[in-house]
Amino acid sequence: MTTNKTYHIITIGCQMNKSDSERIASYLENLGYQESSEKEADLVVITTCGVRQSAENRIYGIIPKLKKQNPSVKIILTGCLAGREDVKKRIGEKVDIWLPVKELEKLKALLENCEDDFCNTSIYNSKYKTNDDYLKLKPKYNSVFSAFVPIGNGCDNFCTYCVVPYARGSEKYRSAEEILEEVKILVKKGYKEIALIAQNVNSYKSDANVLINTNDADCESKKVINFSKLLQMVNDIKGDFWIRFATSHPKDMSDELIETIASRKKICHHIHLPAQAGDDDVLHRMNRRYTRGHYLGLIKKIKDRMPDVALTTDIIVGFPGETRQQFDKTKELFEEVQYDMAYIAQYSPRPGTAALKFEDDIETEEKKRREEELMEVLRRTAAGNNKKYIGKKYKILIDKKNKRGNFVGRTETNKNVEIINPENIGRNLIGEFVAVKIEKADDFGLAGKIIC
Ligand code: SF4
């Protein structure tokens, strides 16, 4: 393998993609590659997202630009679009290696075969078959105080609008033993925030028979470790850190899990629970497999048990056939839940998904209008929720400085907080927990002073 070569990674999309890029970076560095700028790198890896057309479109701009600024650069395309035949037809000759991320361990052989000026190698060639277990690779973490720890990969849910089950394959989970080992090492190194991530954390199941070391008569029932038990085990690791997790599918959110989040000290009271729509017919056509009533029932249980919780969601507006009345149900859901944040997307048809058989019949202007209407409700509910923070003290994890030179951190409820006492500017607080008294609040941010 050639060494003294350089790489650069461009990541588009979700937390799983960011986490995958961390594993790709460490894999390449183990092969002798060094990180470099986009312009100078011998190899550019693009971790792509195909969840929305707008995310997909980004690669059609990025790839020609990369080739223009450095004609000899080798491009590796991974992520959601790595298996899409239509994407290959469109930009095939500009990409050197198409790499589904779970096949990462084959990259060494692919690169050795790709020493020519152009190779356009397909991973599906049987020559490159190896173990599919890329999550075992040690990542090169992007942060020194906050780490994504993937607990699994893939999705079995097949929501009709979503490409993820096709792009990432079926659900595969890491053993609890392996996850706990990774978290223990991170905490020992001083990491303050551990984010457990998977497409659906709530369906986590550890391999049976691991970590079963108990004389408890009930041990048989403990052989399969579910997400609630995994959270309890991570919570029991000694150290000063907190635990986040995403994403939770509402159909798999159990009472046991709600109780665990409420009762364990290190688990953040922030729940991201994607509703996607507020109308039962739309939910049915999305194949979400829960009803509005079930979703609102969960919200009630969560709020009853954790009055301080912050709730966030994902919503699609303009799903095929969504009538005005059906959209109004989503708006009512927003009023009822009083979200702290929502990621609202206008529906766009995705190749290969089941929803393609539905006519994309909502005009773009109408989708935009619906998005704006939800944003209006969201701004109001988020501002109302944030006002309640004023005058109270919170533990904040500082994660950066803003353009004004002030530190910015997050509460355990994932609210952004700007630190406004000027005497702290000279100190390096990034990656530290501090106690802050909140003095100001607007719709999506808080500001306060460090009190110790
Ligand atoms: S749960 Fe649905 S939306 Fe989420 S990744 Fe799986 S198929 Fe996609």
Short mmCIF file of C-alpha atoms and ligand atoms in Angstrom, two decimals:
data_model
loop_
_atom_site.label_atom_id
_atom_site.label_comp_id
_atom_site.label_asym_id
_atom_site.label_seq_id
_atom_site.Cartn_x
_atom_site.Cartn_y
_atom_site.Cartn_z
CA MET A 1 0.00 0.00 0.00
CA THR A 2 1.29 3.42 -0.95
CA THR A 3 1.88 5.71 2.03
CA ASN A 4 2.54 9.47 2.37
CA LYS A 5 -0.75 10.00 0.64
CA THR A 6 -3.44 12.32 1.86
CA TYR A 7 -7.19 12.19 2.34
CA HIS A 8 -10.06 14.54 2.99
CA ILE A 9 -13.63 13.62 4.04
CA ILE A 10 -16.78 15.55 3.17
CA THR A 11 -19.77 14.53 5.26
CA ILE A 12 -23.36 15.30 4.28
CA GLY A 13 -26.37 14.39 6.42
CA CYS A 14 -27.10 12.80 9.75
CA GLN A 15 -25.22 11.83 12.92
CA MET A 16 -24.73 8.28 11.61
CA ASN A 17 -22.94 9.69 8.57
CA LYS A 18 -20.72 11.82 10.82
CA SER A 19 -19.93 8.77 12.92
CA ASP A 20 -19.21 6.70 9.78
CA SER A 21 -16.80 9.38 8.57
CA GLU A 22 -14.91 9.09 11.88
CA ARG A 23 -14.42 5.38 11.24
CA ILE A 24 -13.37 5.99 7.64
CA ALA A 25 -10.79 8.54 8.83
CA SER A 26 -9.19 6.12 11.28
CA TYR A 27 -9.24 3.34 8.67
CA LEU A 28 -7.40 5.54 6.16
CA GLU A 29 -4.89 6.72 8.76
CA ASN A 30 -4.16 3.09 9.62
CA LEU A 31 -3.32 2.63 5.94
CA GLY A 32 -0.85 5.52 6.18
CA TYR A 33 -2.98 8.33 4.76
CA GLN A 34 -2.79 11.76 6.38
CA GLU A 35 -5.60 14.26 6.65
CA SER A 36 -5.35 17.21 4.30
CA SER A 37 -7.38 20.00 2.72
CA GLU A 38 -9.99 19.32 0.09
CA LYS A 39 -7.82 20.96 -2.61
CA GLU A 40 -4.64 19.03 -1.87
CA ALA A 41 -5.90 15.57 -0.93
CA ASP A 42 -5.04 12.56 -3.10
CA LEU A 43 -8.26 10.95 -1.98
CA VAL A 44 -11.58 12.61 -1.20
CA VAL A 45 -14.26 10.54 0.52
CA ILE A 46 -17.82 11.83 0.30
CA THR A 47 -20.24 10.39 2.85
CA THR A 48 -23.49 11.09 1.03
CA CYS A 49 -27.09 11.54 2.11
CA GLY A 50 -30.07 10.56 -0.03
CA VAL A 51 -32.86 11.36 2.40
CA ARG A 52 -33.89 14.52 0.53
CA GLN A 53 -33.33 15.57 -3.08
CA SER A 54 -31.61 18.73 -1.84
CA ALA A 55 -28.98 16.65 0.04
CA GLU A 56 -28.48 14.42 -3.01
CA ASN A 57 -28.06 17.44 -5.28
CA ARG A 58 -25.06 18.63 -3.31
CA ILE A 59 -22.84 15.87 -4.71
CA TYR A 60 -23.64 16.90 -8.30
CA GLY A 61 -22.02 20.25 -7.50
CA ILE A 62 -19.21 18.99 -5.26
CA ILE A 63 -17.80 16.20 -7.46
CA PRO A 64 -17.17 18.20 -10.68
CA LYS A 65 -15.66 20.98 -8.54
CA LEU A 66 -13.26 18.52 -6.88
CA LYS A 67 -12.18 17.08 -10.24
CA LYS A 68 -11.70 20.55 -11.68
CA GLN A 69 -9.50 21.78 -8.85
CA ASN A 70 -7.46 18.57 -8.80
CA PRO A 71 -7.89 16.33 -11.89
CA SER A 72 -5.86 13.49 -10.35
CA VAL A 73 -7.91 13.27 -7.14
CA LYS A 74 -9.51 9.89 -6.46
CA ILE A 75 -13.09 10.09 -5.29
CA ILE A 76 -14.70 7.53 -3.02
CA LEU A 77 -18.44 7.79 -2.71
CA THR A 78 -20.05 6.19 0.33
CA GLY A 79 -23.24 6.71 2.37
CA CYS A 80 -26.84 6.60 1.16
CA LEU A 81 -26.08 7.06 -2.54
CA ALA A 82 -23.37 4.42 -2.87
CA GLY A 83 -25.77 1.75 -4.09
CA ARG A 84 -28.02 3.89 -6.29
CA GLU A 85 -27.84 2.83 -9.95
CA ASP A 86 -29.35 6.08 -11.23
CA VAL A 87 -26.67 8.08 -9.40
CA LYS A 88 -23.99 5.82 -10.90
CA LYS A 89 -25.37 6.44 -14.38
CA ARG A 90 -25.33 10.18 -13.81
CA ILE A 91 -21.83 10.62 -12.34
CA GLY A 92 -20.28 7.16 -12.67
CA GLU A 93 -17.19 8.20 -14.61
CA LYS A 94 -16.29 10.86 -12.04
CA VAL A 95 -16.27 8.49 -9.05
CA ASP A 96 -13.37 6.06 -8.59
CA ILE A 97 -14.77 3.81 -5.85
CA TRP A 98 -18.39 3.19 -4.84
CA LEU A 99 -18.30 1.99 -1.26
CA PRO A 100 -21.29 1.03 0.91
CA VAL A 101 -19.94 1.92 4.35
CA LYS A 102 -20.55 -1.47 5.90
CA GLU A 103 -18.05 -2.81 3.35
CA LEU A 104 -15.36 -0.43 4.62
CA GLU A 105 -12.94 -3.24 5.39
CA LYS A 106 -12.65 -3.90 1.64
CA LEU A 107 -11.31 -0.43 0.94
CA LYS A 108 -7.64 -1.42 1.28
CA ALA A 109 -7.95 -3.96 -1.54
CA LEU A 110 -9.97 -1.53 -3.62
CA LEU A 111 -7.33 1.17 -3.27
CA GLU A 112 -4.55 -1.24 -4.20
CA ASN A 113 -6.49 -2.03 -7.34
CA CYS A 114 -7.00 1.64 -7.97
CA GLU A 115 -3.43 2.83 -8.41
CA ASP A 116 -4.08 3.70 -12.08
CA ASP A 117 -5.31 7.13 -13.08
CA PHE A 118 -8.86 5.89 -13.20
CA CYS A 119 -10.41 2.75 -11.87
CA ASN A 120 -14.16 3.11 -11.18
CA THR A 121 -14.19 0.01 -9.05
CA SER A 122 -17.33 -1.70 -7.83
CA ILE A 123 -17.41 -3.13 -4.35
CA TYR A 124 -19.72 -5.87 -5.52
CA ASN A 125 -16.87 -7.65 -7.25
CA SER A 126 -16.54 -10.97 -5.37
CA LYS A 127 -12.77 -10.43 -5.17
CA TYR A 128 -13.36 -7.94 -2.38
CA LYS A 129 -15.66 -9.93 -0.12
CA THR A 130 -14.75 -9.65 3.58
CA ASN A 131 -16.42 -9.45 6.97
CA ASP A 132 -19.20 -6.91 7.25
CA ASP A 133 -18.51 -5.41 10.68
CA TYR A 134 -17.23 -1.89 10.21
CA LEU A 135 -18.63 -0.69 13.55
CA LYS A 136 -15.87 -2.67 15.28
CA LEU A 137 -13.30 -0.26 13.81
CA LYS A 138 -11.92 2.31 16.22
CA PRO A 139 -13.00 5.78 15.08
CA LYS A 140 -10.97 8.96 14.87
CA TYR A 141 -13.31 11.09 17.00
CA ASN A 142 -13.86 14.63 15.75
CA SER A 143 -14.24 16.02 19.26
CA VAL A 144 -12.21 15.54 22.42
CA PHE A 145 -15.21 15.86 24.75
CA SER A 146 -18.32 14.67 22.88
CA ALA A 147 -18.50 11.35 21.05
CA PHE A 148 -20.99 9.55 18.87
CA VAL A 149 -21.12 5.88 19.80
CA PRO A 150 -23.11 3.94 17.21
CA ILE A 151 -24.97 1.05 18.80
CA GLY A 152 -26.11 -0.38 15.50
CA ASN A 153 -26.68 0.26 11.83
CA GLY A 154 -29.52 -0.28 9.37
CA CYS A 155 -33.29 -0.21 9.61
CA ASP A 156 -36.07 -2.78 9.19
CA ASN A 157 -38.97 -0.34 9.28
CA PHE A 158 -39.39 0.65 5.63
CA CYS A 159 -41.24 3.91 6.08
CA THR A 160 -42.55 4.46 2.57
CA TYR A 161 -40.67 7.73 1.96
CA CYS A 162 -37.30 6.60 3.30
CA VAL A 163 -34.18 5.35 1.53
CA VAL A 164 -32.30 4.29 4.67
CA PRO A 165 -33.35 0.58 4.76
CA TYR A 166 -32.16 0.24 1.15
CA ALA A 167 -28.99 2.25 1.67
CA ARG A 168 -27.88 0.76 5.00
CA GLY A 169 -29.54 -2.66 4.92
CA SER A 170 -31.26 -4.48 7.75
CA GLU A 171 -30.70 -3.72 11.42
CA LYS A 172 -27.51 -5.01 12.93
CA TYR A 173 -26.54 -4.20 16.52
CA ARG A 174 -23.25 -4.14 18.36
CA SER A 175 -22.95 -6.21 21.52
CA ALA A 176 -23.52 -4.36 24.78
CA GLU A 177 -20.06 -5.50 25.84
CA GLU A 178 -18.41 -3.74 22.90
CA ILE A 179 -20.45 -0.55 23.41
CA LEU A 180 -19.69 -0.39 27.13
CA GLU A 181 -16.01 -0.90 26.44
CA GLU A 182 -15.97 2.01 24.00
CA VAL A 183 -17.85 4.27 26.45
CA LYS A 184 -15.55 3.34 29.37
CA ILE A 185 -12.47 4.28 27.34
CA LEU A 186 -14.05 7.60 26.29
CA VAL A 187 -15.05 8.49 29.86
CA LYS A 188 -11.56 7.62 31.09
CA LYS A 189 -10.15 10.03 28.50
CA GLY A 190 -12.41 12.75 29.92
CA TYR A 191 -15.28 12.78 27.42
CA LYS A 192 -18.29 14.58 28.88
CA GLU A 193 -20.98 13.66 26.38
CA ILE A 194 -21.77 10.23 24.98
CA ALA A 195 -24.37 10.11 22.20
CA LEU A 196 -25.67 6.61 21.55
CA ILE A 197 -26.91 6.54 17.97
CA ALA A 198 -28.70 4.21 15.55
CA GLN A 199 -31.53 4.59 13.06
CA ASN A 200 -33.90 3.26 15.73
CA VAL A 201 -32.24 2.96 19.14
CA ASN A 202 -35.51 1.71 20.61
CA SER A 203 -35.28 -1.62 18.79
CA TYR A 204 -31.74 -2.27 20.08
CA LYS A 205 -31.04 -5.85 21.10
CA SER A 206 -27.63 -7.03 22.18
CA ASP A 207 -26.47 -10.44 21.10
CA ALA A 208 -27.81 -12.92 23.60
CA ASN A 209 -25.51 -14.40 26.23
CA VAL A 210 -23.18 -11.43 26.53
CA LEU A 211 -22.65 -9.76 29.87
CA ILE A 212 -24.84 -12.33 31.55
CA ASN A 213 -22.96 -12.87 34.70
CA THR A 214 -25.55 -13.03 37.38
CA ASN A 215 -26.87 -15.41 39.97
CA ASP A 216 -30.23 -13.77 39.74
CA ALA A 217 -32.98 -16.38 39.37
CA ASP A 218 -34.47 -14.19 36.69
CA CYS A 219 -31.33 -14.29 34.57
CA GLU A 220 -33.01 -16.03 31.61
CA SER A 221 -35.12 -12.97 30.97
CA LYS A 222 -32.02 -10.78 31.05
CA LYS A 223 -30.22 -12.56 28.28
CA VAL A 224 -31.35 -10.10 25.68
CA ILE A 225 -30.28 -6.59 26.54
CA ASN A 226 -32.74 -4.03 25.20
CA PHE A 227 -32.11 -0.29 24.85
CA SER A 228 -33.47 0.49 28.30
CA LYS A 229 -31.03 -1.98 29.90
CA LEU A 230 -28.19 -0.70 27.75
CA LEU A 231 -28.87 2.86 28.93
CA GLN A 232 -28.89 1.67 32.54
CA MET A 233 -25.51 -0.01 32.04
CA VAL A 234 -23.98 3.07 30.41
CA ASN A 235 -25.43 5.21 33.21
CA ASP A 236 -23.71 2.96 35.77
CA ILE A 237 -20.24 3.68 34.34
CA LYS A 238 -18.42 5.86 36.84
CA GLY A 239 -17.48 9.39 35.74
CA ASP A 240 -18.73 12.91 35.12
CA PHE A 241 -20.54 12.68 31.80
CA TRP A 242 -24.03 12.71 30.36
CA ILE A 243 -25.78 10.48 27.86
CA ARG A 244 -27.77 11.44 24.78
CA PHE A 245 -29.44 9.13 22.30
CA ALA A 246 -31.15 9.24 18.90
CA THR A 247 -33.28 8.30 17.11
CA SER A 248 -36.34 6.85 18.85
CA HIS A 249 -39.15 5.32 16.82
CA PRO A 250 -42.50 6.01 18.55
CA LYS A 251 -43.80 2.50 17.88
CA ASP A 252 -40.95 1.01 19.93
CA MET A 253 -40.85 3.45 22.85
CA SER A 254 -41.67 1.40 25.94
CA ASP A 255 -42.80 2.44 29.41
CA GLU A 256 -39.64 0.77 30.71
CA LEU A 257 -37.53 3.08 28.53
CA ILE A 258 -39.38 6.21 29.68
CA GLU A 259 -38.87 5.14 33.29
CA THR A 260 -35.15 4.55 32.69
CA ILE A 261 -34.67 8.00 31.12
CA ALA A 262 -36.57 9.62 33.97
CA SER A 263 -34.84 7.83 36.81
CA ARG A 264 -31.17 7.64 35.77
CA LYS A 265 -29.14 10.73 36.56
CA LYS A 266 -26.79 10.79 33.58
CA ILE A 267 -29.44 10.41 30.88
CA CYS A 268 -30.38 13.75 29.34
CA HIS A 269 -34.00 14.81 29.47
CA HIS A 270 -34.17 15.47 25.76
CA ILE A 271 -36.20 13.11 23.60
CA HIS A 272 -36.20 13.33 19.83
CA LEU A 273 -39.38 11.54 18.81
CA PRO A 274 -40.10 11.87 15.07
CA ALA A 275 -43.85 12.21 14.51
CA GLN A 276 -43.58 12.75 10.71
CA ALA A 277 -47.32 13.61 10.53
CA GLY A 278 -50.27 14.23 12.81
CA ASP A 279 -52.96 12.47 10.79
CA ASP A 280 -53.66 8.73 11.00
CA ASP A 281 -54.28 8.24 7.29
CA VAL A 282 -51.02 9.97 6.36
CA LEU A 283 -49.16 7.99 9.04
CA HIS A 284 -50.64 4.79 7.61
CA ARG A 285 -49.51 5.66 4.08
CA MET A 286 -46.06 6.48 5.47
CA ASN A 287 -46.04 2.99 7.06
CA ARG A 288 -45.16 4.48 10.42
CA ARG A 289 -47.14 1.82 12.30
CA TYR A 290 -48.49 4.02 15.08
CA THR A 291 -51.41 6.39 15.36
CA ARG A 292 -51.67 10.00 16.43
CA GLY A 293 -53.33 8.73 19.64
CA HIS A 294 -50.40 6.42 20.41
CA TYR A 295 -47.92 9.24 19.80
CA LEU A 296 -49.79 11.69 22.04
CA GLY A 297 -50.11 8.97 24.69
CA LEU A 298 -46.31 8.66 24.73
CA ILE A 299 -45.90 12.43 24.99
CA LYS A 300 -48.25 12.49 27.99
CA LYS A 301 -46.36 9.68 29.75
CA ILE A 302 -43.03 11.41 29.06
CA LYS A 303 -44.23 14.81 30.31
CA ASP A 304 -45.93 13.33 33.38
CA ARG A 305 -42.72 11.57 34.35
CA MET A 306 -40.30 14.36 33.26
CA PRO A 307 -41.91 17.81 33.44
CA ASP A 308 -38.55 19.38 32.51
CA VAL A 309 -38.15 17.35 29.29
CA ALA A 310 -37.41 18.97 25.91
CA LEU A 311 -39.18 17.36 22.97
CA THR A 312 -38.04 17.58 19.38
CA THR A 313 -39.35 15.97 16.22
CA ASP A 314 -39.07 15.39 12.47
CA ILE A 315 -42.00 16.25 10.20
CA ILE A 316 -42.67 15.83 6.50
CA VAL A 317 -45.09 18.31 4.95
CA GLY A 318 -46.78 17.75 1.60
CA PHE A 319 -46.63 13.95 1.68
CA PRO A 320 -48.54 12.64 -1.40
CA GLY A 321 -52.27 13.09 -0.93
CA GLU A 322 -51.94 15.12 2.31
CA THR A 323 -55.10 17.25 2.34
CA ARG A 324 -55.41 20.62 4.03
CA GLN A 325 -57.45 18.98 6.83
CA GLN A 326 -54.79 16.32 7.30
CA PHE A 327 -52.08 18.95 7.47
CA ASP A 328 -54.15 20.84 10.06
CA LYS A 329 -53.95 17.73 12.24
CA THR A 330 -50.16 18.07 12.19
CA LYS A 331 -50.50 21.73 13.12
CA GLU A 332 -52.77 20.77 16.02
CA LEU A 333 -50.19 18.18 17.08
CA PHE A 334 -47.59 20.96 17.21
CA GLU A 335 -49.90 23.06 19.41
CA GLU A 336 -50.56 20.13 21.69
CA VAL A 337 -47.00 18.82 22.12
CA GLN A 338 -45.38 22.29 22.36
CA TYR A 339 -42.12 21.18 20.75
CA ASP A 340 -38.78 22.75 21.56
CA MET A 341 -37.45 22.11 18.06
CA ALA A 342 -38.64 20.44 14.86
CA TYR A 343 -36.88 19.51 11.65
CA ILE A 344 -39.50 20.16 9.02
CA ALA A 345 -38.93 18.80 5.51
CA GLN A 346 -40.94 19.27 2.37
CA TYR A 347 -41.65 15.84 0.87
CA SER A 348 -39.49 14.91 -2.11
CA PRO A 349 -39.88 11.59 -3.94
CA ARG A 350 -36.94 9.26 -3.40
CA PRO A 351 -35.93 6.65 -5.97
CA GLY A 352 -36.50 3.08 -4.86
CA THR A 353 -38.96 3.90 -2.07
CA ALA A 354 -42.55 2.63 -1.84
CA ALA A 355 -44.00 6.16 -1.78
CA LEU A 356 -42.90 6.61 -5.40
CA LYS A 357 -46.12 4.86 -6.41
CA PHE A 358 -48.07 7.79 -4.92
CA GLU A 359 -48.44 10.90 -7.03
CA ASP A 360 -46.38 13.82 -5.64
CA ASP A 361 -49.46 15.99 -5.94
CA ILE A 362 -48.85 18.86 -3.50
CA GLU A 363 -47.51 21.97 -5.21
CA THR A 364 -44.10 23.22 -4.06
CA GLU A 365 -45.65 26.54 -3.04
CA GLU A 366 -48.17 24.74 -0.85
CA LYS A 367 -45.44 22.60 0.75
CA LYS A 368 -43.54 25.78 1.51
CA ARG A 369 -46.64 27.39 3.01
CA ARG A 370 -47.22 24.37 5.25
CA GLU A 371 -43.61 24.40 6.39
CA GLU A 372 -43.86 28.10 7.27
CA GLU A 373 -47.12 27.56 9.16
CA LEU A 374 -45.50 24.87 11.31
CA MET A 375 -42.44 27.05 11.86
CA GLU A 376 -44.69 29.79 13.15
CA VAL A 377 -46.23 27.46 15.75
CA LEU A 378 -42.80 26.06 16.61
CA ARG A 379 -41.26 29.48 17.20
CA ARG A 380 -44.09 30.32 19.58
CA THR A 381 -44.00 27.06 21.56
CA ALA A 382 -40.20 27.00 21.73
CA ALA A 383 -40.12 30.63 22.95
CA GLY A 384 -42.75 29.79 25.59
CA ASN A 385 -40.74 26.76 26.76
CA ASN A 386 -37.49 28.76 26.85
CA LYS A 387 -38.98 31.56 28.95
CA LYS A 388 -39.37 29.05 31.78
CA TYR A 389 -35.56 28.77 32.00
CA ILE A 390 -35.09 32.43 32.98
CA GLY A 391 -33.79 32.90 36.51
CA LYS A 392 -32.92 29.21 36.98
CA LYS A 393 -29.53 27.50 37.20
CA TYR A 394 -28.44 24.78 34.78
CA LYS A 395 -25.45 22.57 34.10
CA ILE A 396 -24.08 23.48 30.66
CA LEU A 397 -21.52 21.69 28.50
CA ILE A 398 -19.51 24.35 26.68
CA ASP A 399 -18.81 23.31 23.10
CA LYS A 400 -17.59 26.33 21.13
CA LYS A 401 -17.22 30.09 20.85
CA ASN A 402 -19.58 32.11 18.70
CA LYS A 403 -18.78 34.97 16.31
CA ARG A 404 -18.98 37.46 19.16
CA GLY A 405 -16.23 35.54 20.97
CA ASN A 406 -18.63 34.30 23.65
CA PHE A 407 -18.71 30.68 24.76
CA VAL A 408 -21.75 28.67 23.75
CA GLY A 409 -22.91 25.46 25.35
CA ARG A 410 -25.93 23.22 25.73
CA THR A 411 -28.17 22.23 28.61
CA GLU A 412 -29.03 18.58 29.10
CA THR A 413 -32.27 19.44 27.29
CA ASN A 414 -30.08 20.45 24.32
CA LYS A 415 -30.84 24.17 24.50
CA ASN A 416 -28.12 26.45 23.15
CA VAL A 417 -26.84 28.84 25.80
CA GLU A 418 -24.61 31.84 25.12
CA ILE A 419 -22.39 32.77 28.06
CA ILE A 420 -22.60 36.51 28.56
CA ASN A 421 -20.25 37.33 31.43
CA PRO A 422 -17.29 38.91 29.63
CA GLU A 423 -14.70 37.98 32.25
CA ASN A 424 -14.84 34.38 31.03
CA ILE A 425 -13.69 35.09 27.48
CA GLY A 426 -10.01 34.61 28.28
CA ARG A 427 -10.48 31.16 29.81
CA ASN A 428 -10.68 27.96 27.83
CA LEU A 429 -13.94 26.38 28.86
CA ILE A 430 -14.56 24.28 25.76
CA GLY A 431 -15.40 20.73 26.79
CA GLU A 432 -16.14 21.73 30.40
CA PHE A 433 -19.32 21.55 32.44
CA VAL A 434 -20.22 24.89 34.06
CA ALA A 435 -23.16 26.11 36.14
CA VAL A 436 -25.07 28.93 34.48
CA LYS A 437 -27.93 31.15 35.57
CA ILE A 438 -30.18 31.94 32.60
CA GLU A 439 -30.98 35.63 32.09
CA LYS A 440 -32.44 35.81 28.58
CA ALA A 441 -34.45 33.56 26.28
CA ASP A 442 -35.75 33.70 22.74
CA ASP A 443 -37.28 31.05 20.48
CA PHE A 444 -34.19 28.93 19.84
CA GLY A 445 -31.61 30.13 22.33
CA LEU A 446 -30.82 31.11 25.89
CA ALA A 447 -28.20 33.39 27.41
CA GLY A 448 -26.82 33.42 30.92
CA LYS A 449 -23.93 33.95 33.29
CA ILE A 450 -21.57 31.41 34.79
CA ILE A 451 -22.12 31.28 38.53
CA CYS A 452 -19.26 29.00 39.54
S1 SF4 B 1 -37.50 4.30 10.97
FE1 SF4 B 1 -38.37 4.91 8.99
S2 SF4 B 1 -37.58 7.01 8.70
FE2 SF4 B 1 -36.29 6.06 10.26
S3 SF4 B 1 -34.55 5.19 9.15
FE3 SF4 B 1 -36.07 3.55 9.36
S4 SF4 B 1 -37.29 3.65 7.47
FE4 SF4 B 1 -36.15 5.60 7.64
#
